[in-house]
Amino acid sequence: MAPQILRARTRTPAPWKNGGGVTSEVAAHPEGAGTDDFAWRVSVADVARSGPFSTFDGVDRIITVVDGPGMALTVDGTSHVVDTPYEPFAFPGDAATQCRLLGGPVVDFNVMVRRAETTARVHIVRSHTSVRPDAGTRVLAIVLEGSALLHGASVRLGRLDAVLLCEGDSDAVGVDGVLAVVVLAGRTGR
């Protein structure tokens, strides 16, 4: 199967129920899944104002600030300052979470997985790397800053463009900026 290129310009932003921002889905599994039935979901959000995060029962989240001054998250009563760009922060999606913006709007990168079905790891890459899913995994790489070149496919990815690779796919990626690499793995027996 060939790598799937996911261009930022083809995404349709959807407003949040609470009006605090908009989300653009990058990819989800199974394809076409909604917020109630995904195994995993990756998105980019524009956070316009402070307020509560939606709760997602049985979901683990990883959030990474891409642009803006950051936010203070209170997760089940514990405060966490998430203000360093490109530093992933993991927390349970079913925890009561309040967001306070630290001086203005924020763009963040979100990974959500149903913990009974899927695990996720996010690491940040700032140089040439090989992107190859291990057995039973998928890898989604998204350009957070600058650009990247998929050498095997000779495809240039711009800011917020992504590529999804499934088991058996591989590519060398030249990064001129910042790339988030998400490794998604199904739990045993699923």
PDB file of C-alpha atoms in Angstrom:
ATOM      1  CA  MET A   1       0.000   0.000   0.000  1.00  0.00           C
ATOM      2  CA  ALA A   2       1.389   3.446  -0.886  1.00  0.00           C
ATOM      3  CA  PRO A   3       1.709   6.204   1.719  1.00  0.00           C
ATOM      4  CA  GLN A   4      -1.446   8.330   1.953  1.00  0.00           C
ATOM      5  CA  ILE A   5      -0.784  12.068   1.540  1.00  0.00           C
ATOM      6  CA  LEU A   6      -3.125  14.224   3.649  1.00  0.00           C
ATOM      7  CA  ARG A   7      -3.023  17.873   2.534  1.00  0.00           C
ATOM      8  CA  ALA A   8      -3.943  20.634   4.976  1.00  0.00           C
ATOM      9  CA  ARG A   9      -5.837  22.550   2.296  1.00  0.00           C
ATOM     10  CA  THR A  10      -8.365  19.706   1.863  1.00  0.00           C
ATOM     11  CA  ARG A  11      -9.508  19.697   5.515  1.00  0.00           C
ATOM     12  CA  THR A  12     -12.843  21.166   6.533  1.00  0.00           C
ATOM     13  CA  PRO A  13     -12.774  22.940   9.924  1.00  0.00           C
ATOM     14  CA  ALA A  14     -15.623  22.020  12.291  1.00  0.00           C
ATOM     15  CA  PRO A  15     -16.662  24.336  15.152  1.00  0.00           C
ATOM     16  CA  TRP A  16     -16.575  23.039  18.712  1.00  0.00           C
ATOM     17  CA  LYS A  17     -19.869  22.532  20.499  1.00  0.00           C
ATOM     18  CA  ASN A  18     -18.845  25.123  23.125  1.00  0.00           C
ATOM     19  CA  GLY A  19     -17.809  27.702  20.495  1.00  0.00           C
ATOM     20  CA  GLY A  20     -14.265  27.947  21.875  1.00  0.00           C
ATOM     21  CA  GLY A  21     -12.531  26.982  18.652  1.00  0.00           C
ATOM     22  CA  VAL A  22     -12.505  24.842  15.533  1.00  0.00           C
ATOM     23  CA  THR A  23     -10.969  21.457  14.739  1.00  0.00           C
ATOM     24  CA  SER A  24      -9.709  20.111  11.423  1.00  0.00           C
ATOM     25  CA  GLU A  25      -9.435  16.326  11.320  1.00  0.00           C
ATOM     26  CA  VAL A  26      -6.208  15.052   9.773  1.00  0.00           C
ATOM     27  CA  ALA A  27      -7.123  11.344   9.897  1.00  0.00           C
ATOM     28  CA  ALA A  28      -9.191   8.872  11.905  1.00  0.00           C
ATOM     29  CA  HIS A  29      -9.614   5.118  12.125  1.00  0.00           C
ATOM     30  CA  PRO A  30     -11.804   3.596  11.034  1.00  0.00           C
ATOM     31  CA  GLU A  31     -12.091   6.010   8.146  1.00  0.00           C
ATOM     32  CA  GLY A  32     -15.210   8.138   8.468  1.00  0.00           C
ATOM     33  CA  ALA A  33     -15.544   7.498  12.219  1.00  0.00           C
ATOM     34  CA  GLY A  34     -17.119  10.223  14.311  1.00  0.00           C
ATOM     35  CA  THR A  35     -16.178  11.425  17.778  1.00  0.00           C
ATOM     36  CA  ASP A  36     -18.109   8.556  19.392  1.00  0.00           C
ATOM     37  CA  ASP A  37     -16.709   5.606  17.454  1.00  0.00           C
ATOM     38  CA  PHE A  38     -13.072   6.222  16.462  1.00  0.00           C
ATOM     39  CA  ALA A  39     -10.246   3.897  17.512  1.00  0.00           C
ATOM     40  CA  TRP A  40      -7.858   6.819  16.950  1.00  0.00           C
ATOM     41  CA  ARG A  41      -8.229  10.388  15.718  1.00  0.00           C
ATOM     42  CA  VAL A  42      -5.625  13.006  14.818  1.00  0.00           C
ATOM     43  CA  SER A  43      -6.531  16.666  14.355  1.00  0.00           C
ATOM     44  CA  VAL A  44      -5.340  20.262  14.410  1.00  0.00           C
ATOM     45  CA  ALA A  45      -7.325  22.767  16.487  1.00  0.00           C
ATOM     46  CA  ASP A  46      -7.555  26.544  16.621  1.00  0.00           C
ATOM     47  CA  VAL A  47      -8.307  27.408  20.252  1.00  0.00           C
ATOM     48  CA  ALA A  48      -9.885  30.869  20.345  1.00  0.00           C
ATOM     49  CA  ARG A  49     -10.760  31.227  24.022  1.00  0.00           C
ATOM     50  CA  SER A  50     -10.388  29.684  27.464  1.00  0.00           C
ATOM     51  CA  GLY A  51     -12.925  27.124  28.643  1.00  0.00           C
ATOM     52  CA  PRO A  52     -13.556  23.457  29.394  1.00  0.00           C
ATOM     53  CA  PHE A  53     -12.337  20.676  27.140  1.00  0.00           C
ATOM     54  CA  SER A  54     -14.891  18.159  25.955  1.00  0.00           C
ATOM     55  CA  THR A  55     -14.655  14.855  27.794  1.00  0.00           C
ATOM     56  CA  PHE A  56     -14.111  11.620  25.910  1.00  0.00           C
ATOM     57  CA  ASP A  57     -14.768   8.506  27.994  1.00  0.00           C
ATOM     58  CA  GLY A  58     -12.098   5.822  27.636  1.00  0.00           C
ATOM     59  CA  VAL A  59      -9.846   8.066  25.539  1.00  0.00           C
ATOM     60  CA  ASP A  60      -6.213   9.070  26.060  1.00  0.00           C
ATOM     61  CA  ARG A  61      -5.073  12.378  24.567  1.00  0.00           C
ATOM     62  CA  ILE A  62      -1.756  13.890  23.534  1.00  0.00           C
ATOM     63  CA  ILE A  63      -1.748  17.621  22.801  1.00  0.00           C
ATOM     64  CA  THR A  64       1.110  19.652  21.323  1.00  0.00           C
ATOM     65  CA  VAL A  65       1.220  23.457  21.022  1.00  0.00           C
ATOM     66  CA  VAL A  66       2.062  24.481  17.445  1.00  0.00           C
ATOM     67  CA  ASP A  67       1.452  28.269  17.515  1.00  0.00           C
ATOM     68  CA  GLY A  68       0.600  30.822  20.162  1.00  0.00           C
ATOM     69  CA  PRO A  69       1.573  31.562  23.747  1.00  0.00           C
ATOM     70  CA  GLY A  70       0.284  28.267  25.136  1.00  0.00           C
ATOM     71  CA  MET A  71      -2.270  27.298  27.741  1.00  0.00           C
ATOM     72  CA  ALA A  72      -2.634  26.241  31.339  1.00  0.00           C
ATOM     73  CA  LEU A  73      -4.585  22.997  31.608  1.00  0.00           C
ATOM     74  CA  THR A  74      -6.189  21.928  34.861  1.00  0.00           C
ATOM     75  CA  VAL A  75      -6.648  18.162  34.585  1.00  0.00           C
ATOM     76  CA  ASP A  76      -8.678  16.634  37.437  1.00  0.00           C
ATOM     77  CA  GLY A  77      -7.612  19.535  39.682  1.00  0.00           C
ATOM     78  CA  THR A  78      -3.900  19.488  38.809  1.00  0.00           C
ATOM     79  CA  SER A  79      -2.475  22.440  36.860  1.00  0.00           C
ATOM     80  CA  HIS A  80      -0.098  21.925  33.915  1.00  0.00           C
ATOM     81  CA  VAL A  81       1.415  24.748  31.886  1.00  0.00           C
ATOM     82  CA  VAL A  82       1.600  23.680  28.240  1.00  0.00           C
ATOM     83  CA  ASP A  83       3.448  26.579  26.632  1.00  0.00           C
ATOM     84  CA  THR A  84       6.515  25.090  24.964  1.00  0.00           C
ATOM     85  CA  PRO A  85       5.964  24.654  21.231  1.00  0.00           C
ATOM     86  CA  TYR A  86       6.362  21.107  19.935  1.00  0.00           C
ATOM     87  CA  GLU A  87       6.422  19.458  23.381  1.00  0.00           C
ATOM     88  CA  PRO A  88       3.710  16.750  23.565  1.00  0.00           C
ATOM     89  CA  PHE A  89       1.590  16.569  26.731  1.00  0.00           C
ATOM     90  CA  ALA A  90      -0.422  13.414  27.478  1.00  0.00           C
ATOM     91  CA  PHE A  91      -3.527  13.287  29.661  1.00  0.00           C
ATOM     92  CA  PRO A  92      -6.726  11.238  30.042  1.00  0.00           C
ATOM     93  CA  GLY A  93      -9.523  12.483  27.808  1.00  0.00           C
ATOM     94  CA  ASP A  94     -12.143  11.466  30.353  1.00  0.00           C
ATOM     95  CA  ALA A  95     -10.635  13.721  33.047  1.00  0.00           C
ATOM     96  CA  ALA A  96     -12.344  17.026  33.845  1.00  0.00           C
ATOM     97  CA  THR A  97     -10.068  19.442  31.950  1.00  0.00           C
ATOM     98  CA  GLN A  98     -10.182  23.232  31.970  1.00  0.00           C
ATOM     99  CA  CYS A  99      -8.096  25.339  29.561  1.00  0.00           C
ATOM    100  CA  ARG A 100      -6.871  28.875  30.257  1.00  0.00           C
ATOM    101  CA  LEU A 101      -5.114  30.548  27.332  1.00  0.00           C
ATOM    102  CA  LEU A 102      -1.872  32.299  28.235  1.00  0.00           C
ATOM    103  CA  GLY A 103      -2.230  35.525  26.288  1.00  0.00           C
ATOM    104  CA  GLY A 104      -4.066  34.709  23.090  1.00  0.00           C
ATOM    105  CA  PRO A 105      -5.268  32.058  20.645  1.00  0.00           C
ATOM    106  CA  VAL A 106      -3.393  28.787  20.211  1.00  0.00           C
ATOM    107  CA  VAL A 107      -3.060  26.243  17.409  1.00  0.00           C
ATOM    108  CA  ASP A 108      -2.527  22.733  18.748  1.00  0.00           C
ATOM    109  CA  PHE A 109      -2.017  19.248  17.382  1.00  0.00           C
ATOM    110  CA  ASN A 110      -4.176  16.543  18.978  1.00  0.00           C
ATOM    111  CA  VAL A 111      -3.960  12.761  19.089  1.00  0.00           C
ATOM    112  CA  MET A 112      -6.819  10.825  20.704  1.00  0.00           C
ATOM    113  CA  VAL A 113      -6.976   7.042  21.110  1.00  0.00           C
ATOM    114  CA  ARG A 114      -9.492   4.707  22.705  1.00  0.00           C
ATOM    115  CA  ARG A 115      -7.263   3.228  25.409  1.00  0.00           C
ATOM    116  CA  ALA A 116      -8.920  -0.215  25.220  1.00  0.00           C
ATOM    117  CA  GLU A 117      -8.140  -0.439  21.496  1.00  0.00           C
ATOM    118  CA  THR A 118      -5.097   1.652  20.599  1.00  0.00           C
ATOM    119  CA  THR A 119      -1.924   3.201  21.991  1.00  0.00           C
ATOM    120  CA  ALA A 120      -0.112   6.255  20.647  1.00  0.00           C
ATOM    121  CA  ARG A 121       3.333   7.804  20.998  1.00  0.00           C
ATOM    122  CA  VAL A 122       4.292  11.216  19.612  1.00  0.00           C
ATOM    123  CA  HIS A 123       7.864  12.260  19.021  1.00  0.00           C
ATOM    124  CA  ILE A 124       9.222  15.393  17.403  1.00  0.00           C
ATOM    125  CA  VAL A 125      11.784  15.240  14.570  1.00  0.00           C
ATOM    126  CA  ARG A 126      13.901  18.136  13.303  1.00  0.00           C
ATOM    127  CA  SER A 127      16.159  16.340  10.819  1.00  0.00           C
ATOM    128  CA  HIS A 128      16.283  13.537   8.244  1.00  0.00           C
ATOM    129  CA  THR A 129      14.544  10.412   9.495  1.00  0.00           C
ATOM    130  CA  SER A 130      13.213   7.090   8.300  1.00  0.00           C
ATOM    131  CA  VAL A 131       9.494   6.591   8.831  1.00  0.00           C
ATOM    132  CA  ARG A 132       8.617   2.913   8.890  1.00  0.00           C
ATOM    133  CA  PRO A 133       5.689   1.346  10.757  1.00  0.00           C
ATOM    134  CA  ASP A 134       6.557  -1.751  12.771  1.00  0.00           C
ATOM    135  CA  ALA A 135       4.328  -4.815  12.554  1.00  0.00           C
ATOM    136  CA  GLY A 136       0.825  -3.954  13.738  1.00  0.00           C
ATOM    137  CA  THR A 137       1.355  -0.187  13.693  1.00  0.00           C
ATOM    138  CA  ARG A 138       0.561   2.840  11.588  1.00  0.00           C
ATOM    139  CA  VAL A 139       2.612   6.015  11.478  1.00  0.00           C
ATOM    140  CA  LEU A 140       1.236   9.468  10.821  1.00  0.00           C
ATOM    141  CA  ALA A 141       3.786  12.243  10.289  1.00  0.00           C
ATOM    142  CA  ILE A 142       2.667  15.881  10.141  1.00  0.00           C
ATOM    143  CA  VAL A 143       4.727  18.981   9.360  1.00  0.00           C
ATOM    144  CA  LEU A 144       4.299  21.437  12.234  1.00  0.00           C
ATOM    145  CA  GLU A 145       6.782  23.988  10.883  1.00  0.00           C
ATOM    146  CA  GLY A 146       8.637  24.361   7.579  1.00  0.00           C
ATOM    147  CA  SER A 147       8.435  21.489   5.116  1.00  0.00           C
ATOM    148  CA  ALA A 148       9.409  17.873   4.564  1.00  0.00           C
ATOM    149  CA  LEU A 149      10.301  15.750   1.552  1.00  0.00           C
ATOM    150  CA  LEU A 150       9.193  12.131   1.207  1.00  0.00           C
ATOM    151  CA  HIS A 151      12.144  10.785  -0.734  1.00  0.00           C
ATOM    152  CA  GLY A 152      10.603   7.550  -2.037  1.00  0.00           C
ATOM    153  CA  ALA A 153       7.475   9.264  -3.314  1.00  0.00           C
ATOM    154  CA  SER A 154       9.280  12.507  -4.274  1.00  0.00           C
ATOM    155  CA  VAL A 155       6.501  14.454  -2.574  1.00  0.00           C
ATOM    156  CA  ARG A 156       6.997  17.733  -0.698  1.00  0.00           C
ATOM    157  CA  LEU A 157       4.838  18.312   2.352  1.00  0.00           C
ATOM    158  CA  GLY A 158       4.091  21.871   3.475  1.00  0.00           C
ATOM    159  CA  ARG A 159       3.036  23.180   6.869  1.00  0.00           C
ATOM    160  CA  LEU A 160       0.337  20.965   8.449  1.00  0.00           C
ATOM    161  CA  ASP A 161       0.417  18.495   5.541  1.00  0.00           C
ATOM    162  CA  ALA A 162       0.675  14.885   6.704  1.00  0.00           C
ATOM    163  CA  VAL A 163       1.443  11.396   5.484  1.00  0.00           C
ATOM    164  CA  LEU A 164      -0.097   8.160   6.814  1.00  0.00           C
ATOM    165  CA  LEU A 165       1.914   4.983   6.473  1.00  0.00           C
ATOM    166  CA  CYS A 166       0.577   1.515   7.202  1.00  0.00           C
ATOM    167  CA  GLU A 167       2.437  -1.690   7.926  1.00  0.00           C
ATOM    168  CA  GLY A 168       4.684  -2.483   4.960  1.00  0.00           C
ATOM    169  CA  ASP A 169       5.054   1.172   3.906  1.00  0.00           C
ATOM    170  CA  SER A 170       8.300   3.040   4.510  1.00  0.00           C
ATOM    171  CA  ASP A 171       9.904   6.255   3.403  1.00  0.00           C
ATOM    172  CA  ALA A 172      12.828   8.445   4.233  1.00  0.00           C
ATOM    173  CA  VAL A 173      11.776  11.937   5.197  1.00  0.00           C
ATOM    174  CA  GLY A 174      13.955  15.012   4.894  1.00  0.00           C
ATOM    175  CA  VAL A 175      12.770  17.641   7.377  1.00  0.00           C
ATOM    176  CA  ASP A 176      13.397  21.364   7.028  1.00  0.00           C
ATOM    177  CA  GLY A 177      11.534  22.450  10.141  1.00  0.00           C
ATOM    178  CA  VAL A 178       9.587  20.380  12.672  1.00  0.00           C
ATOM    179  CA  LEU A 179       7.796  17.076  12.080  1.00  0.00           C
ATOM    180  CA  ALA A 180       5.532  15.295  14.593  1.00  0.00           C
ATOM    181  CA  VAL A 181       5.639  11.519  14.183  1.00  0.00           C
ATOM    182  CA  VAL A 182       2.720   9.595  15.715  1.00  0.00           C
ATOM    183  CA  VAL A 183       3.059   5.827  16.150  1.00  0.00           C
ATOM    184  CA  LEU A 184      -0.371   4.178  16.509  1.00  0.00           C
ATOM    185  CA  ALA A 185      -0.617   0.546  17.614  1.00  0.00           C
ATOM    186  CA  GLY A 186      -3.630  -1.668  18.124  1.00  0.00           C
ATOM    187  CA  ARG A 187      -3.842  -3.468  21.456  1.00  0.00           C
ATOM    188  CA  THR A 188      -3.208  -7.225  21.328  1.00  0.00           C
ATOM    189  CA  GLY A 189      -6.146  -9.150  19.953  1.00  0.00           C
ATOM    190  CA  ARG A 190      -7.823  -6.103  18.378  1.00  0.00           C
TER     191      ARG A 190
END
